[in-house]
JSON list of C-alpha atoms in Angstrom, two decimals:
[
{"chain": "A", "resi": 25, "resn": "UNK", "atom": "CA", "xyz": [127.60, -66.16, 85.16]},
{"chain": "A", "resi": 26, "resn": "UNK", "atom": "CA", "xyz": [130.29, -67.43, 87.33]},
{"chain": "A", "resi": 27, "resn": "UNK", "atom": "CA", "xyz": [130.75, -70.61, 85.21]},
{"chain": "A", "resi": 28, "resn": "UNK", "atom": "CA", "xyz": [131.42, -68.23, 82.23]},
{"chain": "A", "resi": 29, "resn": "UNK", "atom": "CA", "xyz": [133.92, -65.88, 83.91]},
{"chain": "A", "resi": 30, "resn": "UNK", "atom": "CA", "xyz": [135.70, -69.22, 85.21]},
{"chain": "A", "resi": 31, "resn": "UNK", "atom": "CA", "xyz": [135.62, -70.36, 81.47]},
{"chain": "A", "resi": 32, "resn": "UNK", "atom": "CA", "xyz": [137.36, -67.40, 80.10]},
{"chain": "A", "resi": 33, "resn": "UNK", "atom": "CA", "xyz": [140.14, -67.26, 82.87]},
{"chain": "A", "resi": 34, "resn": "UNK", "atom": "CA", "xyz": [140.50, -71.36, 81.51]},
{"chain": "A", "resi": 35, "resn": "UNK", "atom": "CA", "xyz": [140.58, -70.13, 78.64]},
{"chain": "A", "resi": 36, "resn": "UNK", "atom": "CA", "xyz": [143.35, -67.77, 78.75]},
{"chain": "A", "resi": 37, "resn": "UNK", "atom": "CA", "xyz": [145.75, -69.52, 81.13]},
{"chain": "A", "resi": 38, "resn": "UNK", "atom": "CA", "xyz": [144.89, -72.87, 78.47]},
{"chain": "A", "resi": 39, "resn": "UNK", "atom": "CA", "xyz": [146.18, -70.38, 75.47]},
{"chain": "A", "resi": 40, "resn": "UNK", "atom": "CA", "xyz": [148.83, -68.53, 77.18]},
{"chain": "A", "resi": 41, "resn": "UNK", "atom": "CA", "xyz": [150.53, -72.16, 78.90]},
{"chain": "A", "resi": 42, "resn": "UNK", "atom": "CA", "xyz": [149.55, -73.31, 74.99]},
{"chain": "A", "resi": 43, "resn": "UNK", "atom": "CA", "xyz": [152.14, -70.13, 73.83]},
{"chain": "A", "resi": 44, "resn": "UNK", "atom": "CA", "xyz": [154.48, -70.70, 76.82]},
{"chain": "A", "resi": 45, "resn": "UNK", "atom": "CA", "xyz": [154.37, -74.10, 78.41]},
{"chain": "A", "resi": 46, "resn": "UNK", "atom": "CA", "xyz": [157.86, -73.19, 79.88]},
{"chain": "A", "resi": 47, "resn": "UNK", "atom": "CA", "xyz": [156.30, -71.05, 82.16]},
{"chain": "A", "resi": 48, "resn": "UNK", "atom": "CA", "xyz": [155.42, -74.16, 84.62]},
{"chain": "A", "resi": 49, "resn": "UNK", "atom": "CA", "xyz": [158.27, -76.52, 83.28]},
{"chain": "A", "resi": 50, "resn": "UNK", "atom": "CA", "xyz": [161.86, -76.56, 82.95]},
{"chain": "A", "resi": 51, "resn": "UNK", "atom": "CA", "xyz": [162.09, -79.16, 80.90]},
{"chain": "A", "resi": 52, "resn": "UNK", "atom": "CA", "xyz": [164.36, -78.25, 77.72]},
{"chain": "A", "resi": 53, "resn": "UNK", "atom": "CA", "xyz": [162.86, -77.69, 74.39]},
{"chain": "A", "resi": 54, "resn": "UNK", "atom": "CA", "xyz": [162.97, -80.98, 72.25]},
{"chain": "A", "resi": 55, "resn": "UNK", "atom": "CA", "xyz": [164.81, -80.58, 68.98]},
{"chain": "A", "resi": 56, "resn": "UNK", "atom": "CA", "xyz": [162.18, -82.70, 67.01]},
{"chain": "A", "resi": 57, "resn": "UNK", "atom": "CA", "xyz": [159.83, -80.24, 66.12]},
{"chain": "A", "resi": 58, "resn": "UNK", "atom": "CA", "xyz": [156.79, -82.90, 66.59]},
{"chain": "A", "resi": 59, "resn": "UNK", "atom": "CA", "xyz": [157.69, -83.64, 70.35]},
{"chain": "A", "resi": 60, "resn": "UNK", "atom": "CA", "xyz": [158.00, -79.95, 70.59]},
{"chain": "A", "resi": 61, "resn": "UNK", "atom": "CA", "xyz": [154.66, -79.13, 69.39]},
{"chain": "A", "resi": 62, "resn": "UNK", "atom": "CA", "xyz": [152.89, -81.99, 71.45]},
{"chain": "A", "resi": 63, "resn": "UNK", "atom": "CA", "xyz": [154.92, -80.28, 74.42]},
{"chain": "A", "resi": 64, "resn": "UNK", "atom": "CA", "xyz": [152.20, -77.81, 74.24]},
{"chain": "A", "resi": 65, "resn": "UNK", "atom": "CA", "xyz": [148.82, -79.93, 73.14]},
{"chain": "A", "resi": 66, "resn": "UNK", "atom": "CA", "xyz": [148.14, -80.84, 77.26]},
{"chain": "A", "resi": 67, "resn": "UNK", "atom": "CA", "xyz": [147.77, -77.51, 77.84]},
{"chain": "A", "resi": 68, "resn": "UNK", "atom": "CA", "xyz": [144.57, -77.41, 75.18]},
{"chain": "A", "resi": 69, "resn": "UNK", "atom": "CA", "xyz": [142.25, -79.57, 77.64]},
{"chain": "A", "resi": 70, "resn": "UNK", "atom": "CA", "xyz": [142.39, -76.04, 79.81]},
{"chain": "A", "resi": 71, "resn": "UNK", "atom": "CA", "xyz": [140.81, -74.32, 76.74]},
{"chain": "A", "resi": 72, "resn": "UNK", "atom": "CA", "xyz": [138.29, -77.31, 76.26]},
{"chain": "A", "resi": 73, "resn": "UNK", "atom": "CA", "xyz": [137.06, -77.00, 79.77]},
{"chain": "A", "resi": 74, "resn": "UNK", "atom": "CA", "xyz": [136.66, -73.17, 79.44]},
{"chain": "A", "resi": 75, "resn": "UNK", "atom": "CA", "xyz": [134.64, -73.76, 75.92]},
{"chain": "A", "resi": 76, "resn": "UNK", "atom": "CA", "xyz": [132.84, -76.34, 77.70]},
{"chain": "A", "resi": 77, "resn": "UNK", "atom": "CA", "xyz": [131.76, -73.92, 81.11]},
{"chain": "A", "resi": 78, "resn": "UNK", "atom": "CA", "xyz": [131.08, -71.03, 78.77]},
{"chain": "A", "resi": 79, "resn": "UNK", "atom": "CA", "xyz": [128.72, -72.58, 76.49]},
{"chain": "A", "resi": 80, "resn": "UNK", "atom": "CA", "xyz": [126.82, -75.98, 77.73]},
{"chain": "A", "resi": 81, "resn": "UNK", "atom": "CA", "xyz": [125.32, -75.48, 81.17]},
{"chain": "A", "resi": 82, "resn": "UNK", "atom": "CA", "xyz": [123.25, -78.07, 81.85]},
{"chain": "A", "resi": 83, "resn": "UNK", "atom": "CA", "xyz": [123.60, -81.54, 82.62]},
{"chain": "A", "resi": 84, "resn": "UNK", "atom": "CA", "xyz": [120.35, -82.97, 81.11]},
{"chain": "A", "resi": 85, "resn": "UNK", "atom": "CA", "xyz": [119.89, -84.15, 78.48]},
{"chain": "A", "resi": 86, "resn": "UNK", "atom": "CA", "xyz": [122.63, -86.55, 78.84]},
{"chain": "A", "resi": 87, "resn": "UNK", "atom": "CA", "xyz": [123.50, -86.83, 75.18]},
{"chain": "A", "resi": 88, "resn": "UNK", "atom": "CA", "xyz": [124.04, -82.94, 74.41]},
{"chain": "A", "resi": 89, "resn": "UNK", "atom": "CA", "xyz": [126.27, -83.14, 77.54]},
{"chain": "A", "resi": 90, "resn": "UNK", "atom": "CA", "xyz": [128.81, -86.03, 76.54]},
{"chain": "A", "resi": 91, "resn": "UNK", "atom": "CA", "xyz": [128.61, -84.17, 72.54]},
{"chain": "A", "resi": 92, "resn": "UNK", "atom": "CA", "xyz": [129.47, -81.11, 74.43]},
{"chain": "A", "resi": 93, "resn": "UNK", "atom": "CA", "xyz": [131.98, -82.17, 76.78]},
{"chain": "A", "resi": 94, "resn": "UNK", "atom": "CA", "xyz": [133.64, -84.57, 73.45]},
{"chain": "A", "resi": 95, "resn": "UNK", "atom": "CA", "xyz": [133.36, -81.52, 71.05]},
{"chain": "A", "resi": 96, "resn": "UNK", "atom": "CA", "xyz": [134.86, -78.92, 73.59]},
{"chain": "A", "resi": 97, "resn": "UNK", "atom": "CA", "xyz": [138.05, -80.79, 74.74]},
{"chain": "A", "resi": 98, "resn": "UNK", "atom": "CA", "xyz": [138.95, -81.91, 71.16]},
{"chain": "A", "resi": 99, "resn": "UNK", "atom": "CA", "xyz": [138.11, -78.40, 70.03]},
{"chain": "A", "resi": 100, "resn": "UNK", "atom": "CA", "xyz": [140.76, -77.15, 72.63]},
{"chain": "A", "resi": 101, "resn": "UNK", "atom": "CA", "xyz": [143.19, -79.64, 71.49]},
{"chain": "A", "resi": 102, "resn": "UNK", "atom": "CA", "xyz": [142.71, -78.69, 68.28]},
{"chain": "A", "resi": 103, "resn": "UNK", "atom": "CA", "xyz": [143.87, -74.93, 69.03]},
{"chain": "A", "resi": 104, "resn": "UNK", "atom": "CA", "xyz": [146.84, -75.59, 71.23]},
{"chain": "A", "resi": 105, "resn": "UNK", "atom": "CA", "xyz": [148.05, -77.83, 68.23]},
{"chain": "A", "resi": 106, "resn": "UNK", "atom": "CA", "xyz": [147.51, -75.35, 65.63]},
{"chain": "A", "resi": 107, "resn": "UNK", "atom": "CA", "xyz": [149.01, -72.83, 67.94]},
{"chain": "A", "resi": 108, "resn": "UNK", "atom": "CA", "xyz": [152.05, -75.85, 68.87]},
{"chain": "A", "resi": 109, "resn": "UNK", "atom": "CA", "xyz": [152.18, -75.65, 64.52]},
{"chain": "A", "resi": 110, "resn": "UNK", "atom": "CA", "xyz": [152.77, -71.67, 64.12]},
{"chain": "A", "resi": 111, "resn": "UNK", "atom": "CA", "xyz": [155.18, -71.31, 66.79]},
{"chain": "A", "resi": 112, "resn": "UNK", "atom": "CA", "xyz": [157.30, -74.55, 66.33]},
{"chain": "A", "resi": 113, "resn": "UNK", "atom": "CA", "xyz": [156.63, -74.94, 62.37]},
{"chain": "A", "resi": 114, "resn": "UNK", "atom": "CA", "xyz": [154.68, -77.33, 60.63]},
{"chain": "A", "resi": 115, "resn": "UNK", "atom": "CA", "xyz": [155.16, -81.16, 60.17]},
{"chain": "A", "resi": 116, "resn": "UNK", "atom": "CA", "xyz": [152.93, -83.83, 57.93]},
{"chain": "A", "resi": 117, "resn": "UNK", "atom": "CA", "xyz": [152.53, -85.69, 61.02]},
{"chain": "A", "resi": 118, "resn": "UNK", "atom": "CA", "xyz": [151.09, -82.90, 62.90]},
{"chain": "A", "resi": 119, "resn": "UNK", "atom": "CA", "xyz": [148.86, -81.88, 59.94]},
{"chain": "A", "resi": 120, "resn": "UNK", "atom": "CA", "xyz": [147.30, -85.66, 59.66]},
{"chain": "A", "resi": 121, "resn": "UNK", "atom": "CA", "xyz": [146.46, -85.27, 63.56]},
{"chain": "A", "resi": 122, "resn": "UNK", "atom": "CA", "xyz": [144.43, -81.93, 63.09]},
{"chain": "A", "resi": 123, "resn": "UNK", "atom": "CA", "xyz": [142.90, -83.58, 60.05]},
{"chain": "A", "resi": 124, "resn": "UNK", "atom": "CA", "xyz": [142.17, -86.38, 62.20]},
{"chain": "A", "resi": 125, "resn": "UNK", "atom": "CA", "xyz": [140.84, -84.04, 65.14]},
{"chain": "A", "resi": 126, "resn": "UNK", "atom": "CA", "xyz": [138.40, -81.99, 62.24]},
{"chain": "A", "resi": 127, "resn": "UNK", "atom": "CA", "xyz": [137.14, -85.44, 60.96]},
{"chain": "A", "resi": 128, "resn": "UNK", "atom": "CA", "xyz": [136.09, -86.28, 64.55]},
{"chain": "A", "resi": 129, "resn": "UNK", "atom": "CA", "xyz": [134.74, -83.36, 66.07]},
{"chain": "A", "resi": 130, "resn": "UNK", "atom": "CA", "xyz": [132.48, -82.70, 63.13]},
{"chain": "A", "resi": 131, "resn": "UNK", "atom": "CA", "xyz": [130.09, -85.77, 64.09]},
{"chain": "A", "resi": 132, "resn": "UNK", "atom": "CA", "xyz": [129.98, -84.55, 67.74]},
{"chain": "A", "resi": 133, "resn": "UNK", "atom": "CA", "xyz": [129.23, -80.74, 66.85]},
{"chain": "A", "resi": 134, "resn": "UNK", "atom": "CA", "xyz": [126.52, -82.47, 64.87]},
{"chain": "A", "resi": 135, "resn": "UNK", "atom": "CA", "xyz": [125.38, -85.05, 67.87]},
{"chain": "A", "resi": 136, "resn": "UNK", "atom": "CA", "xyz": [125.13, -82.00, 69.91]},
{"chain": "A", "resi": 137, "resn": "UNK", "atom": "CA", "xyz": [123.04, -79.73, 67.71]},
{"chain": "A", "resi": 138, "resn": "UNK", "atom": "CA", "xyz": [120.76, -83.24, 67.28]},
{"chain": "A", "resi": 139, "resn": "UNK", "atom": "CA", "xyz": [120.78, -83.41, 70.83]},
{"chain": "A", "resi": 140, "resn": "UNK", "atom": "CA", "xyz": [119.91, -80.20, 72.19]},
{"chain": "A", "resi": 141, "resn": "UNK", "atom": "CA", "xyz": [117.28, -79.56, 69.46]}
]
């Protein structure tokens, strides 16, 4: 219980830095619209960690955990870039990463479900 109540608060304070990195760094705004989205991808590992305590609690067997723990962080680097991509507008390059991020986290959603089965 504890793990998943420490998941959501990762959770939130991954998506709301994710919305609002500025609110821990002064650092301007860059002008290129790709450095400004990646300004806020970091803050997605937060959200992977709080997928990752909310959903896979155990440590055996070894292979569902490293699917899990793979799957969870790109999963939460997927949503602080898509969230990076509404606020700061869209750009091919950032499109071709979250393609890139889809075509690997399929295989490890699929690893895990092998796995855990």
């Amino acid at each position: 219980m504890l793990a998943k109540i420490i998941g959501v608060l990762l959770i939130v304070a991954g998506v709301v830095l994710a919305w609002n990195p500025e609110l821990v760094s002064n650092k301007p705004i860059p002008s290129d619209t790709f450095q400004a989205t990646e300004r806020r991808i970091w803050w997605g590992l937060l959200i992977g960690v709080g997928t990752l305590l909310m959903f896979h609690h155990q440590l055996q067997p070894w292979g569902a955990t490293i699917a899990a723990t793979g799957a969870s962080l790109l999963f939460g680097l997927l949503v602080a870039r898509l969230i990076g991509i509404m606020l700061d507008g869209p750009v091919v390059k950032q499109w071709i990463n979250v393609g890139i991020e889809l075509v690997i986290l399929l295989p490890l959603v699929w690893w895990y479900f092998r796995a855990s089965a």
